[in-house]
Amino acid sequence: MWFDSPADVSRRLAGVDYLSDDAISTSVFLAAALGKPLLVEGPAGVGKTQLAKAVAQATGSELVRLQCYEGLDEARALYEWNYKKQLLRIQATSADDDIFGEEFLLERPLLKAIRATHPTVLLIDEMDKADVEVEGLLLELLSDFQVTIPELGTITAARKPYVVLTSNATRELSEALKRRCLYLHIEYPTPERERDILMKQVPTITQSLAEQLARTVATLRALELKKAPSVAETVDWANTLLALGRDDLDEATMAGTLGVVLKHVSDQTRAVKELGLPDVADR
């Protein structure tokens, strides 16, 4: 067992500065208890990747990360053969020698997680950025915790990894993949929870400033922006204000530091207008 209960999840995640809620703690516990992968979906910047990292840290496990991107293939995700080493063996010995043994195998994140004999958290990050074909590659691993290499046969996990998949929901994932996972949707935190996150991750911040930041970020997220501020950017904003020696988020300070949380000029312009901040030219 990775965790004793949802309450144990909350306590241990808090110990590594990840403030969970009931839905998150329950999902994390059930994924461990049922031995199922956990698919975590939600907007960018709500703490999906950080959740996997926190689970690894809280349980003393190794984190193995597969970062998804367009064009990701089996050779980068699962395994590939060391062709140079194979060629050298062929040139040095008889062509009848087996060149598809363990010594020629280069393991990638998925195979590494399956073959690990110690506690491992496998993070398959931003699944929605990978091509649909990658989902097919994952089905055997997600259902049976095994992978098949034609030249070597089927490799079954010696010790099941704790698997977390994340998605920003930029495309719909297949039903076959979803069927193999438990599902958790994470939204942006409430201002109260984000205040608590700030006070946990920025210990020197005052409660008053943390509350101001949390309320302001919630207001910004309610605007029609290209990219709403992430929780990590809220933390960056808090550290920025402390670095500047500010203990109050007044209009001038807000206008002068908007670039920490809003990374598009159009978003900054909209925020200045909607919040009645000093004009960009006056900063």
mmCIF file of C-alpha atoms in Angstrom:
data_model
loop_
_atom_site.group_PDB
_atom_site.id
_atom_site.type_symbol
_atom_site.label_atom_id
_atom_site.label_comp_id
_atom_site.label_asym_id
_atom_site.label_seq_id
_atom_site.Cartn_x
_atom_site.Cartn_y
_atom_site.Cartn_z
ATOM 1 C CA MET A 1 0.000 0.000 0.000
ATOM 2 C CA TRP A 2 1.250 3.436 -0.929
ATOM 3 C CA PHE A 3 -1.146 5.235 1.401
ATOM 4 C CA ASP A 4 -3.327 4.153 4.317
ATOM 5 C CA SER A 5 -6.301 6.387 3.557
ATOM 6 C CA PRO A 6 -7.306 9.642 1.825
ATOM 7 C CA ALA A 7 -6.495 11.428 5.078
ATOM 8 C CA ASP A 8 -3.015 9.912 4.967
ATOM 9 C CA VAL A 9 -2.632 11.248 1.412
ATOM 10 C CA SER A 10 -3.581 14.763 2.550
ATOM 11 C CA ARG A 11 -1.175 14.641 5.472
ATOM 12 C CA ARG A 12 1.782 13.302 3.523
ATOM 13 C CA LEU A 13 1.285 15.608 0.546
ATOM 14 C CA ALA A 14 1.056 18.578 2.895
ATOM 15 C CA GLY A 15 4.380 17.435 4.303
ATOM 16 C CA VAL A 16 5.966 18.095 0.894
ATOM 17 C CA ASP A 17 4.128 21.436 0.480
ATOM 18 C CA TYR A 18 1.310 20.177 -1.757
ATOM 19 C CA LEU A 19 -2.060 21.190 -0.345
ATOM 20 C CA SER A 20 -4.624 18.653 -1.455
ATOM 21 C CA ASP A 21 -8.414 18.717 -1.272
ATOM 22 C CA ASP A 22 -10.842 15.844 -0.666
ATOM 23 C CA ALA A 23 -11.269 14.972 -4.350
ATOM 24 C CA ILE A 24 -7.526 14.901 -4.994
ATOM 25 C CA SER A 25 -6.709 12.913 -1.853
ATOM 26 C CA THR A 26 -9.421 10.355 -2.547
ATOM 27 C CA SER A 27 -8.355 9.881 -6.173
ATOM 28 C CA VAL A 28 -4.675 9.536 -5.257
ATOM 29 C CA PHE A 29 -5.548 6.956 -2.589
ATOM 30 C CA LEU A 30 -7.846 4.930 -4.843
ATOM 31 C CA ALA A 31 -5.326 4.843 -7.697
ATOM 32 C CA ALA A 32 -2.854 3.262 -5.291
ATOM 33 C CA ALA A 33 -5.352 0.966 -3.589
ATOM 34 C CA LEU A 34 -6.834 -0.329 -6.855
ATOM 35 C CA GLY A 35 -3.548 -0.399 -8.741
ATOM 36 C CA LYS A 36 -4.941 1.813 -11.508
ATOM 37 C CA PRO A 37 -3.302 4.654 -13.450
ATOM 38 C CA LEU A 38 -4.603 8.106 -12.556
ATOM 39 C CA LEU A 39 -5.523 10.453 -15.408
ATOM 40 C CA VAL A 40 -5.422 14.064 -14.180
ATOM 41 C CA GLU A 41 -7.011 16.617 -16.479
ATOM 42 C CA GLY A 42 -7.471 20.355 -16.198
ATOM 43 C CA PRO A 43 -6.208 23.763 -17.338
ATOM 44 C CA ALA A 44 -2.486 24.366 -17.628
ATOM 45 C CA GLY A 45 -0.926 25.459 -14.372
ATOM 46 C CA VAL A 46 -3.313 23.989 -11.800
ATOM 47 C CA GLY A 47 -0.737 21.612 -10.293
ATOM 48 C CA LYS A 48 -1.241 18.371 -12.231
ATOM 49 C CA THR A 49 2.438 17.692 -12.832
ATOM 50 C CA GLN A 50 3.285 18.883 -9.348
ATOM 51 C CA LEU A 51 0.855 16.325 -7.918
ATOM 52 C CA ALA A 52 2.836 13.459 -9.454
ATOM 53 C CA LYS A 53 6.071 14.956 -8.168
ATOM 54 C CA ALA A 54 4.553 15.349 -4.708
ATOM 55 C CA VAL A 55 3.378 11.716 -4.644
ATOM 56 C CA ALA A 56 6.905 10.598 -5.512
ATOM 57 C CA GLN A 57 8.448 12.845 -2.878
ATOM 58 C CA ALA A 58 5.918 11.921 -0.197
ATOM 59 C CA THR A 59 6.458 8.181 -0.734
ATOM 60 C CA GLY A 60 10.217 8.293 -1.246
ATOM 61 C CA SER A 61 9.812 6.945 -4.788
ATOM 62 C CA GLU A 62 11.825 7.577 -7.916
ATOM 63 C CA LEU A 63 10.060 9.838 -10.408
ATOM 64 C CA VAL A 64 10.316 8.635 -14.014
ATOM 65 C CA ARG A 65 8.918 11.236 -16.426
ATOM 66 C CA LEU A 66 7.840 10.852 -20.025
ATOM 67 C CA GLN A 67 7.252 14.322 -21.472
ATOM 68 C CA CYS A 68 4.830 14.035 -24.375
ATOM 69 C CA TYR A 69 5.118 16.088 -27.552
ATOM 70 C CA GLU A 70 4.056 15.886 -31.174
ATOM 71 C CA GLY A 71 6.173 13.287 -32.943
ATOM 72 C CA LEU A 72 6.937 11.213 -29.827
ATOM 73 C CA ASP A 73 7.471 7.611 -30.900
ATOM 74 C CA GLU A 74 8.223 4.188 -29.478
ATOM 75 C CA ALA A 75 11.986 4.743 -29.655
ATOM 76 C CA ARG A 76 11.736 7.771 -27.370
ATOM 77 C CA ALA A 77 8.966 6.479 -25.107
ATOM 78 C CA LEU A 78 9.643 2.764 -24.671
ATOM 79 C CA TYR A 79 12.965 1.462 -26.013
ATOM 80 C CA GLU A 80 15.345 1.391 -28.935
ATOM 81 C CA TRP A 81 18.312 -0.697 -29.967
ATOM 82 C CA ASN A 82 21.885 0.523 -29.779
ATOM 83 C CA TYR A 83 22.542 0.284 -33.495
ATOM 84 C CA LYS A 84 26.175 1.389 -33.290
ATOM 85 C CA LYS A 85 26.949 -1.305 -30.743
ATOM 86 C CA GLN A 86 25.087 -3.892 -32.809
ATOM 87 C CA LEU A 87 27.060 -2.932 -35.917
ATOM 88 C CA LEU A 88 30.359 -3.195 -34.078
ATOM 89 C CA ARG A 89 29.405 -6.671 -32.825
ATOM 90 C CA ILE A 90 28.512 -7.808 -36.346
ATOM 91 C CA GLN A 91 31.819 -6.483 -37.700
ATOM 92 C CA ALA A 92 33.850 -8.065 -34.900
ATOM 93 C CA THR A 93 32.198 -11.478 -34.810
ATOM 94 C CA SER A 94 29.993 -13.761 -36.789
ATOM 95 C CA ALA A 95 26.771 -12.362 -38.202
ATOM 96 C CA ASP A 96 25.002 -15.251 -36.485
ATOM 97 C CA ASP A 97 25.593 -13.710 -33.074
ATOM 98 C CA ASP A 98 22.493 -12.502 -31.250
ATOM 99 C CA ILE A 99 22.469 -8.719 -31.478
ATOM 100 C CA PHE A 100 19.085 -8.280 -29.825
ATOM 101 C CA GLY A 101 20.040 -9.059 -26.258
ATOM 102 C CA GLU A 102 19.898 -6.966 -23.108
ATOM 103 C CA GLU A 103 23.325 -5.444 -23.677
ATOM 104 C CA PHE A 104 22.078 -3.743 -26.852
ATOM 105 C CA LEU A 105 18.817 -2.453 -25.374
ATOM 106 C CA LEU A 106 18.419 1.250 -24.575
ATOM 107 C CA GLU A 107 15.526 1.678 -22.174
ATOM 108 C CA ARG A 108 13.351 4.773 -22.301
ATOM 109 C CA PRO A 109 10.997 6.045 -19.556
ATOM 110 C CA LEU A 110 8.181 3.500 -20.005
ATOM 111 C CA LEU A 111 10.479 0.484 -20.003
ATOM 112 C CA LYS A 112 12.546 1.939 -17.172
ATOM 113 C CA ALA A 113 9.451 2.285 -14.977
ATOM 114 C CA ILE A 114 8.270 -1.245 -15.777
ATOM 115 C CA ARG A 115 11.645 -2.812 -14.979
ATOM 116 C CA ALA A 116 12.234 -0.863 -11.760
ATOM 117 C CA THR A 117 12.367 -3.025 -8.647
ATOM 118 C CA HIS A 118 12.004 -0.099 -6.232
ATOM 119 C CA PRO A 119 8.992 2.212 -5.666
ATOM 120 C CA THR A 120 8.511 4.295 -8.801
ATOM 121 C CA VAL A 121 6.085 6.996 -9.900
ATOM 122 C CA LEU A 122 5.697 7.090 -13.680
ATOM 123 C CA LEU A 123 4.579 10.517 -14.887
ATOM 124 C CA ILE A 124 3.264 10.615 -18.467
ATOM 125 C CA ASP A 125 3.034 14.370 -18.798
ATOM 126 C CA GLU A 126 0.789 16.326 -21.193
ATOM 127 C CA MET A 127 -0.646 13.251 -22.876
ATOM 128 C CA ASP A 128 -2.825 15.418 -25.108
ATOM 129 C CA LYS A 129 0.268 16.803 -26.869
ATOM 130 C CA ALA A 130 1.293 13.374 -28.186
ATOM 131 C CA ASP A 131 -0.048 11.851 -31.383
ATOM 132 C CA VAL A 132 -2.999 9.474 -31.143
ATOM 133 C CA GLU A 133 -0.721 6.543 -32.034
ATOM 134 C CA VAL A 134 1.102 6.949 -28.710
ATOM 135 C CA GLU A 135 -2.119 6.121 -26.883
ATOM 136 C CA GLY A 136 -2.117 2.723 -28.582
ATOM 137 C CA LEU A 137 1.443 2.187 -27.425
ATOM 138 C CA LEU A 138 0.346 2.798 -23.835
ATOM 139 C CA LEU A 139 -2.684 0.513 -23.661
ATOM 140 C CA GLU A 140 -0.798 -2.684 -22.770
ATOM 141 C CA LEU A 141 1.187 -0.898 -20.087
ATOM 142 C CA LEU A 142 -1.842 0.807 -18.544
ATOM 143 C CA SER A 143 -3.978 -2.331 -18.425
ATOM 144 C CA ASP A 144 -1.487 -5.081 -17.603
ATOM 145 C CA PHE A 145 1.625 -3.187 -16.452
ATOM 146 C CA GLN A 146 3.680 -4.931 -19.087
ATOM 147 C CA VAL A 147 5.308 -4.123 -22.412
ATOM 148 C CA THR A 148 6.133 -6.346 -25.349
ATOM 149 C CA ILE A 149 9.427 -6.185 -27.221
ATOM 150 C CA PRO A 150 9.228 -8.492 -30.256
ATOM 151 C CA GLU A 151 12.862 -9.607 -30.006
ATOM 152 C CA LEU A 152 12.743 -10.256 -26.239
ATOM 153 C CA GLY A 153 9.117 -11.071 -25.491
ATOM 154 C CA THR A 154 6.796 -9.645 -22.841
ATOM 155 C CA ILE A 155 8.290 -7.836 -19.861
ATOM 156 C CA THR A 156 5.962 -7.663 -16.864
ATOM 157 C CA ALA A 157 6.457 -5.162 -14.069
ATOM 158 C CA ALA A 158 8.429 -6.627 -11.191
ATOM 159 C CA ARG A 159 6.816 -3.966 -9.028
ATOM 160 C CA LYS A 160 3.877 -1.939 -10.340
ATOM 161 C CA PRO A 161 4.729 1.737 -10.708
ATOM 162 C CA TYR A 162 2.281 4.392 -9.564
ATOM 163 C CA VAL A 163 1.189 5.894 -12.887
ATOM 164 C CA VAL A 164 -0.024 9.474 -13.339
ATOM 165 C CA LEU A 165 -1.054 10.796 -16.755
ATOM 166 C CA THR A 166 -1.743 14.509 -17.174
ATOM 167 C CA SER A 167 -3.689 16.320 -19.875
ATOM 168 C CA ASN A 168 -4.521 19.974 -20.518
ATOM 169 C CA ALA A 169 -7.547 18.783 -22.522
ATOM 170 C CA THR A 170 -6.385 20.400 -25.785
ATOM 171 C CA ARG A 171 -7.732 17.293 -27.515
ATOM 172 C CA GLU A 172 -10.015 14.446 -26.501
ATOM 173 C CA LEU A 173 -8.178 11.331 -25.350
ATOM 174 C CA SER A 174 -9.400 7.944 -26.558
ATOM 175 C CA GLU A 175 -12.031 6.004 -24.651
ATOM 176 C CA ALA A 176 -9.695 2.994 -24.613
ATOM 177 C CA LEU A 177 -7.094 4.976 -22.694
ATOM 178 C CA LYS A 178 -9.629 6.557 -20.331
ATOM 179 C CA ARG A 179 -11.195 3.171 -19.595
ATOM 180 C CA ARG A 180 -7.922 1.961 -18.128
ATOM 181 C CA CYS A 181 -7.563 4.918 -15.741
ATOM 182 C CA LEU A 182 -9.199 6.567 -12.793
ATOM 183 C CA TYR A 183 -10.111 10.153 -13.656
ATOM 184 C CA LEU A 184 -9.488 13.354 -11.718
ATOM 185 C CA HIS A 185 -10.293 16.849 -12.920
ATOM 186 C CA ILE A 186 -8.443 19.704 -11.223
ATOM 187 C CA GLU A 187 -9.609 23.280 -11.581
ATOM 188 C CA TYR A 188 -7.930 26.450 -10.391
ATOM 189 C CA PRO A 189 -8.051 26.625 -6.583
ATOM 190 C CA THR A 190 -10.462 28.840 -4.707
ATOM 191 C CA PRO A 191 -8.972 32.100 -3.404
ATOM 192 C CA GLU A 192 -8.933 30.614 0.101
ATOM 193 C CA ARG A 193 -7.021 27.526 -0.989
ATOM 194 C CA GLU A 194 -4.641 29.543 -3.136
ATOM 195 C CA ARG A 195 -3.952 31.793 -0.141
ATOM 196 C CA ASP A 196 -3.064 28.691 1.883
ATOM 197 C CA ILE A 197 -0.821 27.449 -0.957
ATOM 198 C CA LEU A 198 1.002 30.785 -0.971
ATOM 199 C CA MET A 199 1.529 30.714 2.770
ATOM 200 C CA LYS A 200 2.827 27.141 2.535
ATOM 201 C CA GLN A 201 5.217 27.753 -0.361
ATOM 202 C CA VAL A 202 6.244 31.322 0.548
ATOM 203 C CA PRO A 203 6.629 31.116 4.343
ATOM 204 C CA THR A 204 7.682 34.772 4.770
ATOM 205 C CA ILE A 205 4.565 36.207 3.144
ATOM 206 C CA THR A 206 1.936 37.845 5.355
ATOM 207 C CA GLN A 207 -1.583 36.492 5.382
ATOM 208 C CA SER A 208 -2.874 39.887 4.239
ATOM 209 C CA LEU A 209 -0.659 39.949 1.128
ATOM 210 C CA ALA A 210 -1.420 36.298 0.363
ATOM 211 C CA GLU A 211 -5.131 37.077 0.476
ATOM 212 C CA GLN A 212 -4.714 40.103 -1.799
ATOM 213 C CA LEU A 213 -2.768 38.074 -4.335
ATOM 214 C CA ALA A 214 -5.226 35.173 -4.270
ATOM 215 C CA ARG A 215 -8.225 37.476 -4.764
ATOM 216 C CA THR A 216 -6.486 39.408 -7.546
ATOM 217 C CA VAL A 217 -5.448 36.279 -9.421
ATOM 218 C CA ALA A 218 -9.007 34.940 -9.167
ATOM 219 C CA THR A 219 -10.211 38.210 -10.710
ATOM 220 C CA LEU A 220 -7.659 37.942 -13.521
ATOM 221 C CA ARG A 221 -8.708 34.359 -14.289
ATOM 222 C CA ALA A 222 -12.306 35.534 -14.664
ATOM 223 C CA LEU A 223 -11.265 37.787 -17.565
ATOM 224 C CA GLU A 224 -11.166 36.538 -21.144
ATOM 225 C CA LEU A 225 -7.434 35.969 -21.355
ATOM 226 C CA LYS A 226 -5.260 34.014 -23.765
ATOM 227 C CA LYS A 227 -3.530 32.393 -20.801
ATOM 228 C CA ALA A 228 -4.845 32.582 -17.265
ATOM 229 C CA PRO A 229 -2.241 32.779 -14.464
ATOM 230 C CA SER A 230 -1.112 29.408 -13.127
ATOM 231 C CA VAL A 231 -0.665 28.617 -9.454
ATOM 232 C CA ALA A 232 3.098 28.586 -9.997
ATOM 233 C CA GLU A 233 2.898 32.100 -11.428
ATOM 234 C CA THR A 234 0.923 33.241 -8.384
ATOM 235 C CA VAL A 235 3.781 31.938 -6.247
ATOM 236 C CA ASP A 236 6.237 33.782 -8.512
ATOM 237 C CA TRP A 237 4.222 36.964 -8.023
ATOM 238 C CA ALA A 238 4.397 36.570 -4.264
ATOM 239 C CA ASN A 239 8.170 36.109 -4.384
ATOM 240 C CA THR A 240 8.458 39.099 -6.729
ATOM 241 C CA LEU A 241 6.642 41.388 -4.304
ATOM 242 C CA LEU A 242 8.787 40.195 -1.415
ATOM 243 C CA ALA A 243 11.936 40.786 -3.478
ATOM 244 C CA LEU A 244 10.737 44.341 -4.102
ATOM 245 C CA GLY A 245 10.045 44.834 -0.415
ATOM 246 C CA ARG A 246 6.295 45.301 -0.946
ATOM 247 C CA ASP A 247 3.793 44.192 1.663
ATOM 248 C CA ASP A 248 0.735 45.531 -0.146
ATOM 249 C CA LEU A 249 -0.602 44.931 -3.660
ATOM 250 C CA ASP A 250 -1.656 48.460 -4.570
ATOM 251 C CA GLU A 251 -2.596 49.499 -8.110
ATOM 252 C CA ALA A 252 0.842 50.845 -9.009
ATOM 253 C CA THR A 253 2.574 47.688 -7.783
ATOM 254 C CA MET A 254 0.074 45.492 -9.594
ATOM 255 C CA ALA A 255 0.493 47.388 -12.865
ATOM 256 C CA GLY A 256 4.276 47.305 -12.595
ATOM 257 C CA THR A 257 4.497 43.573 -12.002
ATOM 258 C CA LEU A 258 1.730 42.197 -14.236
ATOM 259 C CA GLY A 259 4.363 40.606 -16.471
ATOM 260 C CA VAL A 260 5.018 38.010 -13.788
ATOM 261 C CA VAL A 261 1.555 36.482 -14.213
ATOM 262 C CA LEU A 262 0.354 37.664 -17.645
ATOM 263 C CA LYS A 263 2.664 36.727 -20.518
ATOM 264 C CA HIS A 264 0.698 38.215 -23.425
ATOM 265 C CA VAL A 265 0.508 41.956 -24.172
ATOM 266 C CA SER A 266 -3.194 41.639 -25.007
ATOM 267 C CA ASP A 267 -3.835 40.044 -21.606
ATOM 268 C CA GLN A 268 -1.972 42.827 -19.818
ATOM 269 C CA THR A 269 -3.870 45.458 -21.782
ATOM 270 C CA ARG A 270 -7.194 43.840 -20.907
ATOM 271 C CA ALA A 271 -6.262 43.571 -17.219
ATOM 272 C CA VAL A 272 -5.194 47.239 -17.083
ATOM 273 C CA LYS A 273 -8.493 48.260 -18.634
ATOM 274 C CA GLU A 274 -10.780 45.962 -16.658
ATOM 275 C CA LEU A 275 -9.131 46.594 -13.290
ATOM 276 C CA GLY A 276 -8.672 50.313 -13.822
ATOM 277 C CA LEU A 277 -4.897 50.160 -13.364
ATOM 278 C CA PRO A 278 -2.425 52.883 -14.402
ATOM 279 C CA ASP A 279 -1.886 52.776 -18.175
ATOM 280 C CA VAL A 280 1.081 50.796 -19.535
ATOM 281 C CA ALA A 281 2.685 54.011 -20.763
ATOM 282 C CA ASP A 282 2.564 55.448 -17.260
ATOM 283 C CA ARG A 283 4.405 52.568 -15.579
#
